[in-house]
Amino acid sequence: MSNHATAQLQTSPVRHDWSADEVQALFELPFNDLLFKAQSVHRQHFNPNEVQVSTLLSIKTGACPEDCKYCPQSAHYDTGLEKQRLLEVEAVLAKAKQAKEAGSTRFCMGAAWKHPTDRDMPYVLDMVKGVKEMGLETCMTLGMLKEDQAEQLAEAGLDYYNHNLDTSPEFYDKIITTRTYQDRLDTLGHVRDAGMKICSGGILGMGETANDRIGLLCQLANLPKQPESVPINMLVKVEGTPLEEVEDLDPLEFIRNIAVARIMMPKSHVRLSAGREQMSDELQSMAFFAGANSIFYGECLLTTPNPETHRDLQLFKRLGINVEQRIESSDEQQEQQIAKDLQAQQDDKLFYQA
């Protein structure tokens, strides 16, 4: 094997000691250089032409006691959102079946709670078990968790728990005052200790500074174990929330964040989440090149619009992207398969001597 091919097979290490200065240097790279670096890292760990697909269902909508300034589900703001009780288990399973038929491999269930109650836990656990039996990966976002609640969810078969950090520690109290940053970190610790995988990311475009975006990525990458899934949300401005008039984030700055997230968290799925409805096909395509390899299917993300499924499939077809099929194997086996794929690409002259 040539030295060039060997270099292609070397994988970027997973680090937990990123400094703000290092991350700022990545953001300051020329745009093309940053995207090339991110795509190079991406190919070391993933098939560049596959995207993991999830469906998100709101199993309990509205009347949340938290005061997150971006959220239409907060009881603190009048956004005209219709409040709903916790859905019945059978209704959730019917939606999961539809999601699987539409091509989703992961079914995510979200409830507008500060934390789940003991009364609600049996229903939630039945949802996890039922979705798991369909052969789908399971994910939930239920607010803060106590240690025993995390253990119950893990025992029921929950694969992922979503709990976003949202932003940097420094900007956090400008957005949320009803729970602390440490509360969020504690919940992530309970999830990890229970043996589940973590889905944790943030929201961009809430009026934060570039330093806050750097701080968020440092927090995520420097966790004891990096999140297996990192949703990067673009703020969806909802009338009635305190952030409805905030200035839009430059779309190219959003892409830079995707690319830097990919470089810092090379083995994580980086997900395009809220805000895709406002993104052109061209911007989404650029995000995939920058290292995003996960999306939510479906017409809404909890309470905000999302591109319809057929539009996503049409874009995938135009880009030559396939839905990622989950690999039930060890990290070592996956690394060996990726090495084989890279060698095959070398043999096909997809890589060449510069």
Short mmCIF file of C-alpha atoms in Angstrom, two decimals:
data_model
loop_
_atom_site.label_atom_id
_atom_site.label_comp_id
_atom_site.label_asym_id
_atom_site.label_seq_id
_atom_site.Cartn_x
_atom_site.Cartn_y
_atom_site.Cartn_z
CA MET A 1 0.00 0.00 0.00
CA SER A 2 1.32 3.47 -0.86
CA ASN A 3 2.16 6.02 1.80
CA HIS A 4 -0.75 8.08 0.54
CA ALA A 5 -3.21 5.24 1.06
CA THR A 6 -1.77 4.55 4.49
CA ALA A 7 -2.28 8.18 5.43
CA GLN A 8 -5.91 7.94 4.34
CA LEU A 9 -6.43 4.98 6.67
CA GLN A 10 -5.09 6.79 9.73
CA THR A 11 -7.98 7.92 11.87
CA SER A 12 -8.34 11.11 13.84
CA PRO A 13 -8.12 10.45 17.58
CA VAL A 14 -11.03 11.16 19.89
CA ARG A 15 -9.87 13.88 22.26
CA HIS A 16 -11.35 15.25 25.46
CA ASP A 17 -8.91 18.11 26.01
CA TRP A 18 -9.92 20.68 23.40
CA SER A 19 -9.02 24.26 24.29
CA ALA A 20 -10.98 27.32 23.18
CA ASP A 21 -7.91 28.62 21.31
CA GLU A 22 -7.62 25.41 19.27
CA VAL A 23 -11.29 25.52 18.35
CA GLN A 24 -11.11 29.20 17.43
CA ALA A 25 -8.22 28.36 15.09
CA LEU A 26 -10.46 25.84 13.32
CA PHE A 27 -13.21 28.43 12.90
CA GLU A 28 -10.69 30.87 11.45
CA LEU A 29 -9.55 28.50 8.69
CA PRO A 30 -10.50 29.49 5.14
CA PHE A 31 -13.94 28.02 4.46
CA ASN A 32 -12.77 25.57 1.79
CA ASP A 33 -9.89 24.36 3.96
CA LEU A 34 -12.22 23.80 6.91
CA LEU A 35 -14.72 21.80 4.84
CA PHE A 36 -11.95 19.71 3.27
CA LYS A 37 -10.55 18.91 6.70
CA ALA A 38 -13.99 18.02 8.05
CA GLN A 39 -14.81 15.79 5.07
CA SER A 40 -11.44 14.05 5.41
CA VAL A 41 -12.14 13.28 9.08
CA HIS A 42 -15.68 12.20 8.22
CA ARG A 43 -14.48 9.60 5.69
CA GLN A 44 -12.20 8.03 8.28
CA HIS A 45 -15.15 6.94 10.40
CA PHE A 46 -18.27 6.92 8.21
CA ASN A 47 -19.50 6.13 4.73
CA PRO A 48 -19.69 9.65 3.24
CA ASN A 49 -22.78 8.76 1.22
CA GLU A 50 -24.97 7.49 4.05
CA VAL A 51 -27.18 9.45 6.43
CA GLN A 52 -28.82 8.04 9.55
CA VAL A 53 -32.53 8.79 9.67
CA SER A 54 -34.65 9.28 12.79
CA THR A 55 -38.27 10.21 13.42
CA LEU A 56 -39.25 12.39 16.38
CA LEU A 57 -42.70 12.25 17.95
CA SER A 58 -44.02 14.54 20.67
CA ILE A 59 -45.65 12.18 23.17
CA LYS A 60 -46.70 15.03 25.47
CA THR A 61 -47.01 18.59 24.18
CA GLY A 62 -47.05 21.96 25.93
CA ALA A 63 -47.44 23.24 29.51
CA CYS A 64 -43.75 22.70 30.30
CA PRO A 65 -42.71 24.53 33.52
CA GLU A 66 -39.26 25.38 32.14
CA ASP A 67 -38.65 28.91 30.81
CA CYS A 68 -36.38 28.10 27.82
CA LYS A 69 -36.66 31.29 25.77
CA TYR A 70 -36.63 29.46 22.43
CA CYS A 71 -39.38 26.95 23.22
CA PRO A 72 -43.06 27.27 22.23
CA GLN A 73 -43.90 24.47 24.70
CA SER A 74 -43.00 26.58 27.72
CA ALA A 75 -45.96 27.47 29.93
CA HIS A 76 -44.28 30.86 30.46
CA TYR A 77 -45.12 32.07 26.92
CA ASP A 78 -48.33 32.42 24.93
CA THR A 79 -47.55 30.87 21.54
CA GLY A 80 -50.99 29.48 20.75
CA LEU A 81 -49.73 25.92 21.06
CA GLU A 82 -52.42 23.36 21.83
CA LYS A 83 -51.54 21.46 24.99
CA GLN A 84 -51.85 17.68 24.99
CA ARG A 85 -51.71 14.93 27.58
CA LEU A 86 -49.31 12.03 27.38
CA LEU A 87 -50.23 9.93 24.34
CA GLU A 88 -51.49 6.42 24.84
CA VAL A 89 -48.95 3.67 24.30
CA GLU A 90 -50.80 2.16 21.33
CA ALA A 91 -50.94 5.54 19.55
CA VAL A 92 -47.18 5.94 19.94
CA LEU A 93 -46.52 2.43 18.61
CA ALA A 94 -48.71 3.12 15.57
CA LYS A 95 -46.60 6.20 14.80
CA ALA A 96 -43.41 4.16 15.25
CA LYS A 97 -44.68 1.60 12.74
CA GLN A 98 -45.32 4.38 10.22
CA ALA A 99 -41.84 5.79 10.82
CA LYS A 100 -40.22 2.41 10.16
CA GLU A 101 -42.20 2.00 6.94
CA ALA A 102 -40.98 5.47 5.85
CA GLY A 103 -37.36 4.39 6.28
CA SER A 104 -36.46 5.56 9.78
CA THR A 105 -34.05 3.43 11.78
CA ARG A 106 -34.48 5.30 15.07
CA PHE A 107 -37.68 6.46 16.76
CA CYS A 108 -37.36 9.36 19.20
CA MET A 109 -40.06 10.28 21.70
CA GLY A 110 -40.14 13.68 23.41
CA ALA A 111 -42.22 14.92 26.33
CA ALA A 112 -42.53 18.53 27.50
CA TRP A 113 -41.55 17.81 31.09
CA LYS A 114 -39.08 19.24 33.57
CA HIS A 115 -38.65 15.61 34.56
CA PRO A 116 -40.80 12.46 34.33
CA THR A 117 -43.00 11.59 37.31
CA ASP A 118 -43.28 8.17 38.93
CA ARG A 119 -46.86 8.04 37.66
CA ASP A 120 -45.77 8.46 34.02
CA MET A 121 -42.76 6.13 34.04
CA PRO A 122 -44.70 2.83 33.49
CA TYR A 123 -46.27 4.22 30.30
CA VAL A 124 -42.93 5.56 29.06
CA LEU A 125 -41.25 2.21 29.71
CA ASP A 126 -43.98 0.38 27.77
CA MET A 127 -43.39 2.73 24.83
CA VAL A 128 -39.69 1.92 24.82
CA LYS A 129 -40.31 -1.83 24.96
CA GLY A 130 -42.90 -1.70 22.18
CA VAL A 131 -40.77 0.37 19.80
CA LYS A 132 -37.75 -1.81 20.53
CA GLU A 133 -39.72 -4.92 19.60
CA MET A 134 -40.29 -3.43 16.13
CA GLY A 135 -36.56 -3.50 15.47
CA LEU A 136 -36.12 0.27 15.71
CA GLU A 137 -33.50 2.03 17.79
CA THR A 138 -35.14 3.94 20.62
CA CYS A 139 -34.50 7.45 21.87
CA MET A 140 -36.29 9.62 24.41
CA THR A 141 -36.10 13.17 25.71
CA LEU A 142 -38.04 13.62 28.95
CA GLY A 143 -36.15 16.38 30.74
CA MET A 144 -33.98 15.76 33.79
CA LEU A 145 -33.55 12.19 35.03
CA LYS A 146 -32.81 10.78 38.45
CA GLU A 147 -30.36 7.92 38.70
CA ASP A 148 -33.05 5.27 39.22
CA GLN A 149 -35.13 6.59 36.30
CA ALA A 150 -32.14 6.28 33.98
CA GLU A 151 -31.63 2.71 35.16
CA GLN A 152 -35.30 1.87 34.51
CA LEU A 153 -35.11 3.26 30.96
CA ALA A 154 -31.92 1.34 30.25
CA GLU A 155 -33.46 -1.89 31.54
CA ALA A 156 -36.49 -1.34 29.26
CA GLY A 157 -34.13 -1.19 26.28
CA LEU A 158 -33.74 2.53 25.62
CA ASP A 159 -30.76 3.03 23.30
CA TYR A 160 -30.34 6.83 23.36
CA TYR A 161 -31.32 9.62 25.70
CA ASN A 162 -31.46 13.16 24.34
CA HIS A 163 -30.59 16.02 26.68
CA ASN A 164 -29.10 19.05 24.97
CA LEU A 165 -26.67 21.44 26.61
CA ASP A 166 -28.17 24.14 24.35
CA THR A 167 -25.31 26.66 24.54
CA SER A 168 -22.19 27.60 26.47
CA PRO A 169 -22.15 27.76 30.28
CA GLU A 170 -21.54 31.52 30.05
CA PHE A 171 -24.62 32.24 27.88
CA TYR A 172 -26.87 29.62 29.45
CA ASP A 173 -28.59 31.77 32.09
CA LYS A 174 -29.57 34.28 29.38
CA ILE A 175 -31.72 31.51 27.88
CA ILE A 176 -32.85 29.32 30.81
CA THR A 177 -33.23 30.01 34.53
CA THR A 178 -35.39 27.10 35.72
CA ARG A 179 -32.59 24.53 35.66
CA THR A 180 -28.82 24.88 35.83
CA TYR A 181 -26.08 23.81 33.47
CA GLN A 182 -24.91 21.37 36.13
CA ASP A 183 -28.41 19.86 36.21
CA ARG A 184 -27.98 19.02 32.54
CA LEU A 185 -24.51 17.57 33.04
CA ASP A 186 -25.79 15.48 35.96
CA THR A 187 -28.55 13.99 33.79
CA LEU A 188 -26.02 13.10 31.10
CA GLY A 189 -23.92 11.40 33.78
CA HIS A 190 -26.89 9.32 34.98
CA VAL A 191 -27.63 8.30 31.38
CA ARG A 192 -24.04 7.26 30.73
CA ASP A 193 -23.75 5.40 34.04
CA ALA A 194 -26.90 3.43 33.20
CA GLY A 195 -25.27 2.21 29.98
CA MET A 196 -27.30 4.21 27.47
CA LYS A 197 -25.92 6.29 24.62
CA ILE A 198 -26.11 10.06 24.73
CA CYS A 199 -27.68 12.41 22.23
CA SER A 200 -26.64 15.95 23.16
CA GLY A 201 -26.03 19.11 21.18
CA GLY A 202 -27.20 22.69 21.06
CA ILE A 203 -29.06 25.48 19.34
CA LEU A 204 -27.38 28.12 17.20
CA GLY A 205 -28.73 31.57 16.40
CA MET A 206 -30.13 32.49 19.82
CA GLY A 207 -28.09 35.70 19.97
CA GLU A 208 -25.00 33.99 21.34
CA THR A 209 -21.47 35.08 20.42
CA ALA A 210 -18.89 33.14 18.44
CA ASN A 211 -17.16 32.40 21.75
CA ASP A 212 -20.38 30.84 23.05
CA ARG A 213 -20.52 28.52 20.05
CA ILE A 214 -16.91 27.55 20.72
CA GLY A 215 -17.76 26.99 24.39
CA LEU A 216 -20.68 24.70 23.53
CA LEU A 217 -18.54 22.50 21.27
CA CYS A 218 -15.79 22.32 23.88
CA GLN A 219 -18.33 21.21 26.52
CA LEU A 220 -19.65 18.45 24.25
CA ALA A 221 -16.29 17.19 22.99
CA ASN A 222 -14.68 17.26 26.45
CA LEU A 223 -17.35 15.17 28.16
CA PRO A 224 -15.93 11.95 29.71
CA LYS A 225 -17.28 10.17 26.63
CA GLN A 226 -18.34 12.13 23.60
CA PRO A 227 -22.04 11.95 22.70
CA GLU A 228 -22.80 9.28 20.14
CA SER A 229 -25.23 11.73 18.52
CA VAL A 230 -24.79 15.51 18.36
CA PRO A 231 -27.83 17.48 17.13
CA ILE A 232 -26.96 20.91 15.80
CA ASN A 233 -30.15 22.98 15.73
CA MET A 234 -30.77 26.27 13.95
CA LEU A 235 -33.14 28.37 16.03
CA VAL A 236 -36.71 28.29 14.75
CA LYS A 237 -38.13 31.65 15.78
CA VAL A 238 -41.65 31.23 17.15
CA GLU A 239 -44.02 34.14 17.70
CA GLY A 240 -44.68 34.65 21.39
CA THR A 241 -41.26 33.49 22.58
CA PRO A 242 -38.61 35.99 23.78
CA LEU A 243 -36.34 35.07 20.84
CA GLU A 244 -38.85 35.72 18.05
CA GLU A 245 -37.00 38.87 16.92
CA VAL A 246 -33.39 37.69 17.35
CA GLU A 247 -31.06 38.32 14.41
CA ASP A 248 -30.60 35.44 11.97
CA LEU A 249 -27.34 33.50 12.05
CA ASP A 250 -25.26 33.59 8.87
CA PRO A 251 -25.89 30.24 7.10
CA LEU A 252 -22.19 29.84 6.33
CA GLU A 253 -21.43 30.26 10.04
CA PHE A 254 -23.87 27.42 10.68
CA ILE A 255 -21.95 25.23 8.22
CA ARG A 256 -18.69 26.14 9.95
CA ASN A 257 -20.17 24.84 13.21
CA ILE A 258 -21.14 21.56 11.55
CA ALA A 259 -17.60 21.17 10.19
CA VAL A 260 -15.89 21.98 13.49
CA ALA A 261 -18.23 19.61 15.35
CA ARG A 262 -17.27 16.84 12.92
CA ILE A 263 -13.54 17.46 13.45
CA MET A 264 -13.83 17.62 17.26
CA MET A 265 -16.17 14.61 17.57
CA PRO A 266 -15.02 12.33 14.74
CA LYS A 267 -17.00 9.22 15.75
CA SER A 268 -20.27 10.97 16.62
CA HIS A 269 -23.25 11.25 14.35
CA VAL A 270 -23.70 14.99 13.72
CA ARG A 271 -27.39 15.65 13.17
CA LEU A 272 -29.14 18.39 11.24
CA SER A 273 -32.14 18.98 13.49
CA ALA A 274 -34.49 21.92 13.96
CA GLY A 275 -34.31 24.61 11.32
CA ARG A 276 -34.08 22.38 8.24
CA GLU A 277 -37.43 23.71 7.02
CA GLN A 278 -35.72 27.08 6.39
CA MET A 279 -32.66 25.53 4.73
CA SER A 280 -32.32 25.29 0.97
CA ASP A 281 -31.32 21.99 -0.62
CA GLU A 282 -27.97 23.58 -1.39
CA LEU A 283 -27.34 24.50 2.25
CA GLN A 284 -28.31 21.04 3.44
CA SER A 285 -26.02 19.50 0.83
CA MET A 286 -23.16 21.65 2.09
CA ALA A 287 -23.92 20.50 5.65
CA PHE A 288 -23.64 16.86 4.56
CA PHE A 289 -20.27 17.61 2.96
CA ALA A 290 -19.19 19.34 6.19
CA GLY A 291 -19.84 16.13 8.10
CA ALA A 292 -23.51 16.06 9.05
CA ASN A 293 -24.74 12.48 8.70
CA SER A 294 -28.03 12.30 10.56
CA ILE A 295 -31.43 13.95 10.12
CA PHE A 296 -34.95 13.79 11.45
CA TYR A 297 -37.62 12.61 9.04
CA GLY A 298 -41.17 13.80 9.33
CA GLU A 299 -43.26 16.91 9.01
CA CYS A 300 -42.48 18.38 12.43
CA LEU A 301 -39.90 18.32 15.19
CA LEU A 302 -42.04 18.29 18.33
CA THR A 303 -43.82 21.57 17.49
CA THR A 304 -41.88 23.22 14.65
CA PRO A 305 -42.01 22.40 10.91
CA ASN A 306 -39.61 19.93 9.28
CA PRO A 307 -39.20 19.09 5.58
CA GLU A 308 -41.66 16.46 4.41
CA THR A 309 -40.29 12.95 4.01
CA HIS A 310 -40.60 12.85 0.23
CA ARG A 311 -38.53 16.04 -0.10
CA ASP A 312 -35.74 14.42 1.93
CA LEU A 313 -35.83 11.31 -0.24
CA GLN A 314 -35.72 13.40 -3.40
CA LEU A 315 -32.66 15.27 -2.12
CA PHE A 316 -30.97 12.01 -1.11
CA LYS A 317 -31.55 10.66 -4.62
CA ARG A 318 -30.10 13.79 -6.23
CA LEU A 319 -27.01 13.55 -3.99
CA GLY A 320 -26.54 9.78 -4.26
CA ILE A 321 -27.09 9.40 -0.50
CA ASN A 322 -28.50 6.26 1.06
CA VAL A 323 -30.19 5.75 4.42
CA GLU A 324 -27.66 4.34 6.85
CA GLN A 325 -28.37 0.79 7.95
CA ARG A 326 -27.40 0.22 11.56
CA ILE A 327 -24.34 -1.99 12.11
CA GLU A 328 -24.62 -4.39 15.02
CA SER A 329 -20.90 -4.92 15.57
CA SER A 330 -18.05 -3.80 17.78
CA ASP A 331 -16.09 -0.58 17.27
CA GLU A 332 -13.11 -2.66 16.17
CA GLN A 333 -15.15 -4.51 13.54
CA GLN A 334 -16.57 -1.23 12.26
CA GLU A 335 -13.10 0.31 12.02
CA GLN A 336 -11.89 -2.73 10.04
CA GLN A 337 -14.83 -2.40 7.65
CA ILE A 338 -14.18 1.31 7.17
CA ALA A 339 -10.52 0.53 6.42
CA LYS A 340 -11.63 -1.96 3.76
CA ASP A 341 -14.00 0.61 2.26
CA LEU A 342 -11.23 3.21 2.13
CA GLN A 343 -8.88 0.73 0.43
CA ALA A 344 -11.58 -0.05 -2.12
CA GLN A 345 -11.93 3.67 -2.80
CA GLN A 346 -8.16 3.87 -3.25
CA ASP A 347 -8.27 0.99 -5.71
CA ASP A 348 -11.03 2.78 -7.61
CA LYS A 349 -8.78 5.85 -7.80
CA LEU A 350 -11.18 8.02 -5.83
CA PHE A 351 -8.08 9.19 -3.99
CA TYR A 352 -5.14 10.39 -6.02
CA GLN A 353 -1.66 11.78 -5.60
CA ALA A 354 -1.80 15.56 -5.37
#
